[in-house]
Amino acid sequence: IRALEVLEGTIYVVSSEGILKGKADDLRWEQVPAEGLFLKEINSLAIVHRSPESPVLCVAGTRGVQCRLDGAWASVNHGLGASEIASLQVTRSGDLIAAGEGLFLLSFVTEQKLMAMANIISGSQCQFKEYVSLKRAFEREPSVKDVQKMSIRYSDTDKAKIDAWQRQSRIKAFLPTVSTGMNRGGTELYHWDTGPNPDVLQKGKEYRDWDVSLSWDLGDVLWSTNQTSIDSRSKMMVELRGQVLDQVTRLYFERRRIQIELASCRYSSSGERMAAEMRVDELTAHIDSYTGGEFSRKLNNRTNT
């Protein structure tokens, strides 16, 4: 069980298998549709609209906050950025408090706002085309694969780096270990002259002996002693690369989803449209933080050409 919430005798449970609801005095459980959710990434569950007839379920995890609105799950991540949410709490006024890298008050989660968002999701204010035709409008922008390559390059987590480590560890076996030494000695330091001046005390000569030795451990060609360290570092690098790719991919498609809504939906006010446009800029800035600004540079270059 990943999360649990109780509303007037009805128990809601989130597990890796799905979302279930049932009565406390009944052993029968009913499945709640969970299409579009990544159940294994959910950390918390909350009920926003506390009405037994039409409760609004919200879940939170690595992908932010998602609420079930008018029969479909919708992301409610305005202002959250890429923060992972660990816990959700509902205030008396019906707002959500999300705890992640900080505390976030989702004060826009009221009944009217939820219904307006549900209308957009259900398509009553939108005229969506086929996704293939919608994608043509963004052909000049970098693809998700381009963005993933940018993030890998910026975070220096390319697999080629691990392969280079392994090659270099084998090449090292052909390089010798060099050691040098010096031995210093001498004859009697002082002695009487054995020549024509037997009464003269003379100092003896010193000598120095140098040596150089080379050694190879050819067993490292088959199994390098550095392989254990390389395996450990490569494992951490793979985990880091997976986290970076997961975040940048989620941000990319969240940005694309809002772009499609801006192109297809009719907003009730200019303020709501401005908020959506600012959200696109916010997500662009988050993607730039994972790519070192290369994403915006590519956008500008392709727009100007």
PDB file of C-alpha atoms in Angstrom:
ATOM      1  CA  ILE A   1       0.000   0.000   0.000  1.00  0.00           C
ATOM      2  CA  ARG A   2       1.453   3.344  -1.086  1.00  0.00           C
ATOM      3  CA  ALA A   3      -1.279   5.662   0.227  1.00  0.00           C
ATOM      4  CA  LEU A   4      -4.593   5.493   2.094  1.00  0.00           C
ATOM      5  CA  GLU A   5      -7.436   7.943   2.790  1.00  0.00           C
ATOM      6  CA  VAL A   6     -10.824   7.551   4.486  1.00  0.00           C
ATOM      7  CA  LEU A   7     -13.960   9.590   3.676  1.00  0.00           C
ATOM      8  CA  GLU A   8     -17.059   8.920   5.821  1.00  0.00           C
ATOM      9  CA  GLY A   9     -16.607   5.182   6.010  1.00  0.00           C
ATOM     10  CA  THR A  10     -15.218   4.745   2.492  1.00  0.00           C
ATOM     11  CA  ILE A  11     -11.586   3.673   2.289  1.00  0.00           C
ATOM     12  CA  TYR A  12      -9.435   4.645  -0.696  1.00  0.00           C
ATOM     13  CA  VAL A  13      -6.207   2.699  -1.166  1.00  0.00           C
ATOM     14  CA  VAL A  14      -3.388   3.243  -3.665  1.00  0.00           C
ATOM     15  CA  SER A  15      -1.094   0.315  -4.367  1.00  0.00           C
ATOM     16  CA  SER A  16       1.223  -0.676  -7.189  1.00  0.00           C
ATOM     17  CA  GLU A  17      -1.676  -2.728  -8.597  1.00  0.00           C
ATOM     18  CA  GLY A  18      -4.245   0.095  -8.768  1.00  0.00           C
ATOM     19  CA  ILE A  19      -6.596   2.343  -6.804  1.00  0.00           C
ATOM     20  CA  LEU A  20      -9.340   0.638  -4.789  1.00  0.00           C
ATOM     21  CA  LYS A  21     -12.259   1.891  -2.727  1.00  0.00           C
ATOM     22  CA  GLY A  22     -14.465  -0.014  -0.321  1.00  0.00           C
ATOM     23  CA  LYS A  23     -16.573   0.287   2.794  1.00  0.00           C
ATOM     24  CA  ALA A  24     -15.037  -0.313   6.183  1.00  0.00           C
ATOM     25  CA  ASP A  25     -17.776  -2.836   7.025  1.00  0.00           C
ATOM     26  CA  ASP A  26     -17.615  -4.636   3.663  1.00  0.00           C
ATOM     27  CA  LEU A  27     -14.910  -6.896   2.252  1.00  0.00           C
ATOM     28  CA  ARG A  28     -15.731  -6.038  -1.380  1.00  0.00           C
ATOM     29  CA  TRP A  29     -13.458  -3.577  -3.178  1.00  0.00           C
ATOM     30  CA  GLU A  30     -14.201  -1.528  -6.274  1.00  0.00           C
ATOM     31  CA  GLN A  31     -11.542  -0.521  -8.787  1.00  0.00           C
ATOM     32  CA  VAL A  32     -11.053   3.203  -9.459  1.00  0.00           C
ATOM     33  CA  PRO A  33      -9.852   3.949 -13.011  1.00  0.00           C
ATOM     34  CA  ALA A  34      -6.165   4.871 -12.929  1.00  0.00           C
ATOM     35  CA  GLU A  35      -5.305   5.284 -16.592  1.00  0.00           C
ATOM     36  CA  GLY A  36      -2.439   7.698 -17.130  1.00  0.00           C
ATOM     37  CA  LEU A  37      -1.067   7.296 -13.602  1.00  0.00           C
ATOM     38  CA  PHE A  38       2.289   5.805 -12.675  1.00  0.00           C
ATOM     39  CA  LEU A  39       1.120   3.990  -9.561  1.00  0.00           C
ATOM     40  CA  LYS A  40       4.593   2.940  -8.422  1.00  0.00           C
ATOM     41  CA  GLU A  41       5.620   6.606  -8.236  1.00  0.00           C
ATOM     42  CA  ILE A  42       2.700   7.773  -6.049  1.00  0.00           C
ATOM     43  CA  ASN A  43       3.571   8.896  -2.516  1.00  0.00           C
ATOM     44  CA  SER A  44       0.328  10.354  -1.193  1.00  0.00           C
ATOM     45  CA  LEU A  45      -3.451  10.493  -1.681  1.00  0.00           C
ATOM     46  CA  ALA A  46      -5.905  13.245  -0.724  1.00  0.00           C
ATOM     47  CA  ILE A  47      -9.618  13.972  -1.264  1.00  0.00           C
ATOM     48  CA  VAL A  48     -10.128  17.613  -2.223  1.00  0.00           C
ATOM     49  CA  HIS A  49     -13.891  17.937  -2.740  1.00  0.00           C
ATOM     50  CA  ARG A  50     -15.046  16.223   0.436  1.00  0.00           C
ATOM     51  CA  SER A  51     -18.451  15.085  -0.773  1.00  0.00           C
ATOM     52  CA  PRO A  52     -19.354  11.402  -0.508  1.00  0.00           C
ATOM     53  CA  GLU A  53     -21.341  11.628  -3.762  1.00  0.00           C
ATOM     54  CA  SER A  54     -18.600  13.202  -5.896  1.00  0.00           C
ATOM     55  CA  PRO A  55     -15.218  13.126  -4.175  1.00  0.00           C
ATOM     56  CA  VAL A  56     -12.248  14.511  -6.114  1.00  0.00           C
ATOM     57  CA  LEU A  57      -9.202  12.299  -5.647  1.00  0.00           C
ATOM     58  CA  CYS A  58      -5.717  13.783  -5.894  1.00  0.00           C
ATOM     59  CA  VAL A  59      -2.456  11.840  -5.877  1.00  0.00           C
ATOM     60  CA  ALA A  60       1.108  13.083  -5.644  1.00  0.00           C
ATOM     61  CA  GLY A  61       4.532  11.644  -6.351  1.00  0.00           C
ATOM     62  CA  THR A  62       7.514  12.071  -8.648  1.00  0.00           C
ATOM     63  CA  ARG A  63       5.289  13.551 -11.387  1.00  0.00           C
ATOM     64  CA  GLY A  64       3.763  16.244  -9.214  1.00  0.00           C
ATOM     65  CA  VAL A  65       0.055  16.403  -8.369  1.00  0.00           C
ATOM     66  CA  GLN A  66      -2.714  14.797 -10.413  1.00  0.00           C
ATOM     67  CA  CYS A  67      -6.461  15.034  -9.692  1.00  0.00           C
ATOM     68  CA  ARG A  68      -9.349  13.024 -11.111  1.00  0.00           C
ATOM     69  CA  LEU A  69     -11.622  15.588 -12.751  1.00  0.00           C
ATOM     70  CA  ASP A  70     -14.817  14.709 -14.622  1.00  0.00           C
ATOM     71  CA  GLY A  71     -13.738  11.111 -15.129  1.00  0.00           C
ATOM     72  CA  ALA A  72     -10.137  11.806 -16.214  1.00  0.00           C
ATOM     73  CA  TRP A  73      -6.832  12.387 -14.440  1.00  0.00           C
ATOM     74  CA  ALA A  74      -5.312  15.841 -14.985  1.00  0.00           C
ATOM     75  CA  SER A  75      -1.992  17.320 -13.882  1.00  0.00           C
ATOM     76  CA  VAL A  76      -2.235  20.171 -11.354  1.00  0.00           C
ATOM     77  CA  ASN A  77       1.383  21.309 -11.333  1.00  0.00           C
ATOM     78  CA  HIS A  78       1.241  25.083 -11.805  1.00  0.00           C
ATOM     79  CA  GLY A  79       4.100  26.515  -9.763  1.00  0.00           C
ATOM     80  CA  LEU A  80       5.471  23.149  -8.654  1.00  0.00           C
ATOM     81  CA  GLY A  81       8.093  22.867 -11.375  1.00  0.00           C
ATOM     82  CA  ALA A  82       9.940  19.531 -11.278  1.00  0.00           C
ATOM     83  CA  SER A  83       9.583  19.070  -7.541  1.00  0.00           C
ATOM     84  CA  GLU A  84       8.717  15.597  -6.278  1.00  0.00           C
ATOM     85  CA  ILE A  85       5.785  15.716  -3.887  1.00  0.00           C
ATOM     86  CA  ALA A  86       6.033  13.490  -0.825  1.00  0.00           C
ATOM     87  CA  SER A  87       2.761  14.334   0.930  1.00  0.00           C
ATOM     88  CA  LEU A  88      -0.620  16.002   0.349  1.00  0.00           C
ATOM     89  CA  GLN A  89      -2.880  17.601   2.934  1.00  0.00           C
ATOM     90  CA  VAL A  90      -6.275  19.301   2.478  1.00  0.00           C
ATOM     91  CA  THR A  91      -7.132  22.470   4.375  1.00  0.00           C
ATOM     92  CA  ARG A  92     -10.598  23.313   5.698  1.00  0.00           C
ATOM     93  CA  SER A  93     -11.127  25.704   2.797  1.00  0.00           C
ATOM     94  CA  GLY A  94     -10.491  22.906   0.295  1.00  0.00           C
ATOM     95  CA  ASP A  95      -7.010  23.942  -0.748  1.00  0.00           C
ATOM     96  CA  LEU A  96      -4.127  21.521  -1.134  1.00  0.00           C
ATOM     97  CA  ILE A  97      -0.831  21.728   0.700  1.00  0.00           C
ATOM     98  CA  ALA A  98       1.882  19.802  -1.132  1.00  0.00           C
ATOM     99  CA  ALA A  99       5.144  18.976   0.617  1.00  0.00           C
ATOM    100  CA  GLY A 100       8.186  18.372  -1.578  1.00  0.00           C
ATOM    101  CA  GLU A 101      11.427  20.329  -1.796  1.00  0.00           C
ATOM    102  CA  GLY A 102       9.364  22.983  -0.058  1.00  0.00           C
ATOM    103  CA  LEU A 103       5.741  23.630   0.961  1.00  0.00           C
ATOM    104  CA  PHE A 104       3.343  24.574  -1.836  1.00  0.00           C
ATOM    105  CA  LEU A 105      -0.176  25.924  -1.329  1.00  0.00           C
ATOM    106  CA  LEU A 106      -2.379  25.000  -4.294  1.00  0.00           C
ATOM    107  CA  SER A 107      -5.015  27.613  -3.518  1.00  0.00           C
ATOM    108  CA  PHE A 108      -6.582  27.429  -6.984  1.00  0.00           C
ATOM    109  CA  VAL A 109      -8.051  23.978  -6.254  1.00  0.00           C
ATOM    110  CA  THR A 110     -11.626  25.086  -5.606  1.00  0.00           C
ATOM    111  CA  GLU A 111     -14.798  23.594  -6.986  1.00  0.00           C
ATOM    112  CA  GLN A 112     -15.206  26.204  -9.736  1.00  0.00           C
ATOM    113  CA  LYS A 113     -11.585  25.940 -10.822  1.00  0.00           C
ATOM    114  CA  LEU A 114     -11.731  22.166 -10.791  1.00  0.00           C
ATOM    115  CA  MET A 115     -14.830  22.143 -12.970  1.00  0.00           C
ATOM    116  CA  ALA A 116     -13.288  24.650 -15.399  1.00  0.00           C
ATOM    117  CA  MET A 117     -10.221  22.452 -15.679  1.00  0.00           C
ATOM    118  CA  ALA A 118     -12.407  19.378 -16.116  1.00  0.00           C
ATOM    119  CA  ASN A 119     -14.214  21.103 -18.998  1.00  0.00           C
ATOM    120  CA  ILE A 120     -10.917  21.772 -20.735  1.00  0.00           C
ATOM    121  CA  ILE A 121      -9.793  18.191 -20.231  1.00  0.00           C
ATOM    122  CA  SER A 122     -13.072  16.761 -21.478  1.00  0.00           C
ATOM    123  CA  GLY A 123     -12.815  18.899 -24.626  1.00  0.00           C
ATOM    124  CA  SER A 124     -15.959  21.019 -24.242  1.00  0.00           C
ATOM    125  CA  GLN A 125     -13.847  24.163 -24.782  1.00  0.00           C
ATOM    126  CA  CYS A 126     -11.213  22.598 -27.009  1.00  0.00           C
ATOM    127  CA  GLN A 127     -11.055  21.501 -30.609  1.00  0.00           C
ATOM    128  CA  PHE A 128      -8.254  18.968 -30.753  1.00  0.00           C
ATOM    129  CA  LYS A 129      -6.907  17.679 -34.027  1.00  0.00           C
ATOM    130  CA  GLU A 130      -5.108  14.410 -34.571  1.00  0.00           C
ATOM    131  CA  TYR A 131      -1.852  14.285 -32.645  1.00  0.00           C
ATOM    132  CA  VAL A 132       0.130  13.676 -35.847  1.00  0.00           C
ATOM    133  CA  SER A 133      -1.110  16.939 -37.348  1.00  0.00           C
ATOM    134  CA  LEU A 134      -0.568  18.801 -34.074  1.00  0.00           C
ATOM    135  CA  LYS A 135       3.049  17.671 -33.926  1.00  0.00           C
ATOM    136  CA  ARG A 136       3.763  19.331 -37.274  1.00  0.00           C
ATOM    137  CA  ALA A 137       3.353  22.708 -35.594  1.00  0.00           C
ATOM    138  CA  PHE A 138       6.361  21.921 -33.401  1.00  0.00           C
ATOM    139  CA  GLU A 139       8.681  20.396 -36.005  1.00  0.00           C
ATOM    140  CA  ARG A 140      11.087  23.342 -35.679  1.00  0.00           C
ATOM    141  CA  GLU A 141      11.531  22.664 -31.959  1.00  0.00           C
ATOM    142  CA  PRO A 142      14.024  20.074 -30.659  1.00  0.00           C
ATOM    143  CA  SER A 143      12.559  16.593 -30.347  1.00  0.00           C
ATOM    144  CA  VAL A 144      12.453  14.720 -27.057  1.00  0.00           C
ATOM    145  CA  LYS A 145      15.441  12.643 -28.200  1.00  0.00           C
ATOM    146  CA  ASP A 146      17.403  15.828 -28.889  1.00  0.00           C
ATOM    147  CA  VAL A 147      16.583  17.131 -25.411  1.00  0.00           C
ATOM    148  CA  GLN A 148      17.585  13.825 -23.814  1.00  0.00           C
ATOM    149  CA  LYS A 149      20.941  13.944 -25.608  1.00  0.00           C
ATOM    150  CA  MET A 150      21.433  17.535 -24.425  1.00  0.00           C
ATOM    151  CA  SER A 151      20.753  16.558 -20.810  1.00  0.00           C
ATOM    152  CA  ILE A 152      23.101  13.558 -20.986  1.00  0.00           C
ATOM    153  CA  ARG A 153      25.834  15.715 -22.494  1.00  0.00           C
ATOM    154  CA  TYR A 154      25.374  18.456 -19.878  1.00  0.00           C
ATOM    155  CA  SER A 155      25.285  16.037 -16.926  1.00  0.00           C
ATOM    156  CA  ASP A 156      28.314  14.141 -18.325  1.00  0.00           C
ATOM    157  CA  THR A 157      26.591  10.778 -17.961  1.00  0.00           C
ATOM    158  CA  ASP A 158      27.186   9.418 -21.462  1.00  0.00           C
ATOM    159  CA  LYS A 159      27.751   5.661 -21.696  1.00  0.00           C
ATOM    160  CA  ALA A 160      30.843   6.380 -23.824  1.00  0.00           C
ATOM    161  CA  LYS A 161      32.549   7.627 -20.666  1.00  0.00           C
ATOM    162  CA  ILE A 162      32.120   4.224 -18.982  1.00  0.00           C
ATOM    163  CA  ASP A 163      33.340   2.424 -22.115  1.00  0.00           C
ATOM    164  CA  ALA A 164      36.435   4.662 -22.146  1.00  0.00           C
ATOM    165  CA  TRP A 165      37.148   3.777 -18.510  1.00  0.00           C
ATOM    166  CA  GLN A 166      37.020   0.057 -19.313  1.00  0.00           C
ATOM    167  CA  ARG A 167      39.291   0.395 -22.367  1.00  0.00           C
ATOM    168  CA  GLN A 168      41.806   2.466 -20.443  1.00  0.00           C
ATOM    169  CA  SER A 169      41.887  -0.020 -17.567  1.00  0.00           C
ATOM    170  CA  ARG A 170      42.915  -2.800 -20.023  1.00  0.00           C
ATOM    171  CA  ILE A 171      45.477  -0.632 -21.809  1.00  0.00           C
ATOM    172  CA  LYS A 172      47.030   0.107 -18.448  1.00  0.00           C
ATOM    173  CA  ALA A 173      48.092  -3.567 -18.220  1.00  0.00           C
ATOM    174  CA  PHE A 174      50.601  -3.021 -21.054  1.00  0.00           C
ATOM    175  CA  LEU A 175      52.227  -0.082 -19.282  1.00  0.00           C
ATOM    176  CA  PRO A 176      55.072  -1.149 -16.998  1.00  0.00           C
ATOM    177  CA  THR A 177      55.519  -0.248 -13.394  1.00  0.00           C
ATOM    178  CA  VAL A 178      58.781   1.686 -13.182  1.00  0.00           C
ATOM    179  CA  SER A 179      60.921   1.688 -10.059  1.00  0.00           C
ATOM    180  CA  THR A 180      64.359   3.275  -9.515  1.00  0.00           C
ATOM    181  CA  GLY A 181      66.945   3.009  -6.786  1.00  0.00           C
ATOM    182  CA  MET A 182      70.273   4.422  -5.731  1.00  0.00           C
ATOM    183  CA  ASN A 183      72.944   2.900  -3.518  1.00  0.00           C
ATOM    184  CA  ARG A 184      75.618   5.114  -2.059  1.00  0.00           C
ATOM    185  CA  GLY A 185      78.782   3.703  -0.512  1.00  0.00           C
ATOM    186  CA  GLY A 186      82.511   4.207  -0.196  1.00  0.00           C
ATOM    187  CA  THR A 187      85.857   2.923   0.928  1.00  0.00           C
ATOM    188  CA  GLU A 188      87.461   3.879   4.213  1.00  0.00           C
ATOM    189  CA  LEU A 189      86.591   7.494   4.669  1.00  0.00           C
ATOM    190  CA  TYR A 190      90.043   8.376   6.020  1.00  0.00           C
ATOM    191  CA  HIS A 191      93.285   6.384   5.645  1.00  0.00           C
ATOM    192  CA  TRP A 192      97.021   6.877   5.631  1.00  0.00           C
ATOM    193  CA  ASP A 193      98.600   7.424   2.320  1.00  0.00           C
ATOM    194  CA  THR A 194     100.207   4.219   1.100  1.00  0.00           C
ATOM    195  CA  GLY A 195     102.256   6.120  -1.480  1.00  0.00           C
ATOM    196  CA  PRO A 196     105.213   8.410  -1.124  1.00  0.00           C
ATOM    197  CA  ASN A 197     103.685  10.299   1.829  1.00  0.00           C
ATOM    198  CA  PRO A 198     102.900   7.618   4.437  1.00  0.00           C
ATOM    199  CA  ASP A 199     102.423  10.216   7.164  1.00  0.00           C
ATOM    200  CA  VAL A 200      99.562  11.994   5.341  1.00  0.00           C
ATOM    201  CA  LEU A 201      95.940  11.183   6.255  1.00  0.00           C
ATOM    202  CA  GLN A 202      93.733  11.076   3.137  1.00  0.00           C
ATOM    203  CA  LYS A 203      89.954  10.888   2.545  1.00  0.00           C
ATOM    204  CA  GLY A 204      88.680   7.898   0.595  1.00  0.00           C
ATOM    205  CA  LYS A 205      86.544   8.126  -2.561  1.00  0.00           C
ATOM    206  CA  GLU A 206      82.734   7.558  -2.549  1.00  0.00           C
ATOM    207  CA  TYR A 207      80.724   5.715  -5.196  1.00  0.00           C
ATOM    208  CA  ARG A 208      77.012   5.707  -6.239  1.00  0.00           C
ATOM    209  CA  ASP A 209      75.115   2.773  -7.714  1.00  0.00           C
ATOM    210  CA  TRP A 210      71.930   3.400  -9.784  1.00  0.00           C
ATOM    211  CA  ASP A 211      69.316   0.879 -10.905  1.00  0.00           C
ATOM    212  CA  VAL A 212      66.037   0.946 -12.893  1.00  0.00           C
ATOM    213  CA  SER A 213      63.517  -1.936 -13.033  1.00  0.00           C
ATOM    214  CA  LEU A 214      60.354  -2.485 -15.106  1.00  0.00           C
ATOM    215  CA  SER A 215      57.521  -4.900 -14.267  1.00  0.00           C
ATOM    216  CA  TRP A 216      54.231  -5.908 -15.944  1.00  0.00           C
ATOM    217  CA  ASP A 217      51.106  -7.538 -14.547  1.00  0.00           C
ATOM    218  CA  LEU A 218      49.599  -9.030 -17.710  1.00  0.00           C
ATOM    219  CA  GLY A 219      46.749 -10.549 -15.711  1.00  0.00           C
ATOM    220  CA  ASP A 220      45.094  -7.096 -15.821  1.00  0.00           C
ATOM    221  CA  VAL A 221      44.499  -7.671 -19.538  1.00  0.00           C
ATOM    222  CA  LEU A 222      41.864 -10.285 -18.648  1.00  0.00           C
ATOM    223  CA  TRP A 223      40.624  -8.754 -15.390  1.00  0.00           C
ATOM    224  CA  SER A 224      41.687  -5.330 -14.271  1.00  0.00           C
ATOM    225  CA  THR A 225      41.975  -4.690 -10.567  1.00  0.00           C
ATOM    226  CA  ASN A 226      40.226  -1.374 -11.256  1.00  0.00           C
ATOM    227  CA  GLN A 227      37.125  -3.101 -12.658  1.00  0.00           C
ATOM    228  CA  THR A 228      35.337  -3.197  -9.300  1.00  0.00           C
ATOM    229  CA  SER A 229      35.712   0.555  -8.897  1.00  0.00           C
ATOM    230  CA  ILE A 230      34.577   1.124 -12.485  1.00  0.00           C
ATOM    231  CA  ASP A 231      31.498  -1.069 -11.978  1.00  0.00           C
ATOM    232  CA  SER A 232      30.546   0.864  -8.859  1.00  0.00           C
ATOM    233  CA  ARG A 233      30.941   4.238 -10.562  1.00  0.00           C
ATOM    234  CA  SER A 234      29.111   3.116 -13.688  1.00  0.00           C
ATOM    235  CA  LYS A 235      26.165   1.943 -11.576  1.00  0.00           C
ATOM    236  CA  MET A 236      25.890   5.364  -9.925  1.00  0.00           C
ATOM    237  CA  MET A 237      26.200   7.037 -13.317  1.00  0.00           C
ATOM    238  CA  VAL A 238      23.406   4.895 -14.796  1.00  0.00           C
ATOM    239  CA  GLU A 239      21.138   5.764 -11.861  1.00  0.00           C
ATOM    240  CA  LEU A 240      21.903   9.466 -12.245  1.00  0.00           C
ATOM    241  CA  ARG A 241      21.313   9.329 -16.000  1.00  0.00           C
ATOM    242  CA  GLY A 242      17.970   7.590 -15.427  1.00  0.00           C
ATOM    243  CA  GLN A 243      16.855  10.286 -12.980  1.00  0.00           C
ATOM    244  CA  VAL A 244      17.910  13.081 -15.331  1.00  0.00           C
ATOM    245  CA  LEU A 245      16.168  11.491 -18.343  1.00  0.00           C
ATOM    246  CA  ASP A 246      12.996  10.825 -16.348  1.00  0.00           C
ATOM    247  CA  GLN A 247      12.761  14.439 -15.190  1.00  0.00           C
ATOM    248  CA  VAL A 248      13.613  16.071 -18.522  1.00  0.00           C
ATOM    249  CA  THR A 249      11.213  13.763 -20.425  1.00  0.00           C
ATOM    250  CA  ARG A 250       8.359  14.565 -18.039  1.00  0.00           C
ATOM    251  CA  LEU A 251       9.060  18.299 -18.310  1.00  0.00           C
ATOM    252  CA  TYR A 252       9.234  18.105 -22.103  1.00  0.00           C
ATOM    253  CA  PHE A 253       5.836  16.454 -22.529  1.00  0.00           C
ATOM    254  CA  GLU A 254       4.199  18.592 -19.832  1.00  0.00           C
ATOM    255  CA  ARG A 255       5.377  21.618 -21.820  1.00  0.00           C
ATOM    256  CA  ARG A 256       4.119  20.099 -25.085  1.00  0.00           C
ATOM    257  CA  ARG A 257       0.718  19.306 -23.543  1.00  0.00           C
ATOM    258  CA  ILE A 258       0.219  22.935 -22.494  1.00  0.00           C
ATOM    259  CA  GLN A 259       1.383  24.136 -25.918  1.00  0.00           C
ATOM    260  CA  ILE A 260      -1.284  21.961 -27.543  1.00  0.00           C
ATOM    261  CA  GLU A 261      -3.922  23.278 -25.135  1.00  0.00           C
ATOM    262  CA  LEU A 262      -2.895  26.860 -25.965  1.00  0.00           C
ATOM    263  CA  ALA A 263      -3.319  26.095 -29.660  1.00  0.00           C
ATOM    264  CA  SER A 264      -6.575  24.139 -29.317  1.00  0.00           C
ATOM    265  CA  CYS A 265      -8.488  25.485 -26.294  1.00  0.00           C
ATOM    266  CA  ARG A 266     -10.556  28.605 -25.695  1.00  0.00           C
ATOM    267  CA  TYR A 267      -9.798  30.090 -22.288  1.00  0.00           C
ATOM    268  CA  SER A 268     -12.482  31.863 -20.302  1.00  0.00           C
ATOM    269  CA  SER A 269     -10.213  34.847 -19.561  1.00  0.00           C
ATOM    270  CA  SER A 270      -6.966  36.399 -20.704  1.00  0.00           C
ATOM    271  CA  GLY A 271      -5.556  35.773 -17.230  1.00  0.00           C
ATOM    272  CA  GLU A 272      -5.945  32.001 -17.563  1.00  0.00           C
ATOM    273  CA  ARG A 273      -4.255  32.081 -20.958  1.00  0.00           C
ATOM    274  CA  MET A 274      -1.423  34.199 -19.590  1.00  0.00           C
ATOM    275  CA  ALA A 275      -0.966  31.704 -16.732  1.00  0.00           C
ATOM    276  CA  ALA A 276      -0.679  28.869 -19.270  1.00  0.00           C
ATOM    277  CA  GLU A 277       1.858  30.834 -21.329  1.00  0.00           C
ATOM    278  CA  MET A 278       3.898  31.561 -18.202  1.00  0.00           C
ATOM    279  CA  ARG A 279       3.776  27.849 -17.361  1.00  0.00           C
ATOM    280  CA  VAL A 280       5.352  27.087 -20.758  1.00  0.00           C
ATOM    281  CA  ASP A 281       8.140  29.579 -19.986  1.00  0.00           C
ATOM    282  CA  GLU A 282       8.593  28.017 -16.539  1.00  0.00           C
ATOM    283  CA  LEU A 283       8.924  24.523 -17.997  1.00  0.00           C
ATOM    284  CA  THR A 284      11.337  25.849 -20.626  1.00  0.00           C
ATOM    285  CA  ALA A 285      13.514  27.250 -17.829  1.00  0.00           C
ATOM    286  CA  HIS A 286      13.425  23.899 -16.009  1.00  0.00           C
ATOM    287  CA  ILE A 287      14.509  22.060 -19.177  1.00  0.00           C
ATOM    288  CA  ASP A 288      17.306  24.625 -19.609  1.00  0.00           C
ATOM    289  CA  SER A 289      18.532  23.780 -16.105  1.00  0.00           C
ATOM    290  CA  TYR A 290      19.002  20.158 -17.239  1.00  0.00           C
ATOM    291  CA  THR A 291      20.613  21.084 -20.577  1.00  0.00           C
ATOM    292  CA  GLY A 292      22.778  24.062 -19.608  1.00  0.00           C
ATOM    293  CA  GLY A 293      20.600  26.442 -21.633  1.00  0.00           C
ATOM    294  CA  GLU A 294      21.107  24.500 -24.875  1.00  0.00           C
ATOM    295  CA  PHE A 295      17.361  23.890 -25.244  1.00  0.00           C
ATOM    296  CA  SER A 296      16.575  27.632 -25.460  1.00  0.00           C
ATOM    297  CA  ARG A 297      19.533  28.226 -27.775  1.00  0.00           C
ATOM    298  CA  LYS A 298      18.211  25.548 -30.147  1.00  0.00           C
ATOM    299  CA  LEU A 299      14.722  27.071 -29.963  1.00  0.00           C
ATOM    300  CA  ASN A 300      16.047  30.529 -30.837  1.00  0.00           C
ATOM    301  CA  ASN A 301      18.298  29.257 -33.628  1.00  0.00           C
ATOM    302  CA  ARG A 302      15.508  27.298 -35.299  1.00  0.00           C
ATOM    303  CA  THR A 303      13.057  30.178 -34.914  1.00  0.00           C
ATOM    304  CA  ASN A 304      15.434  32.681 -36.505  1.00  0.00           C
ATOM    305  CA  THR A 305      16.307  30.441 -39.461  1.00  0.00           C
TER     306      THR A 305
END
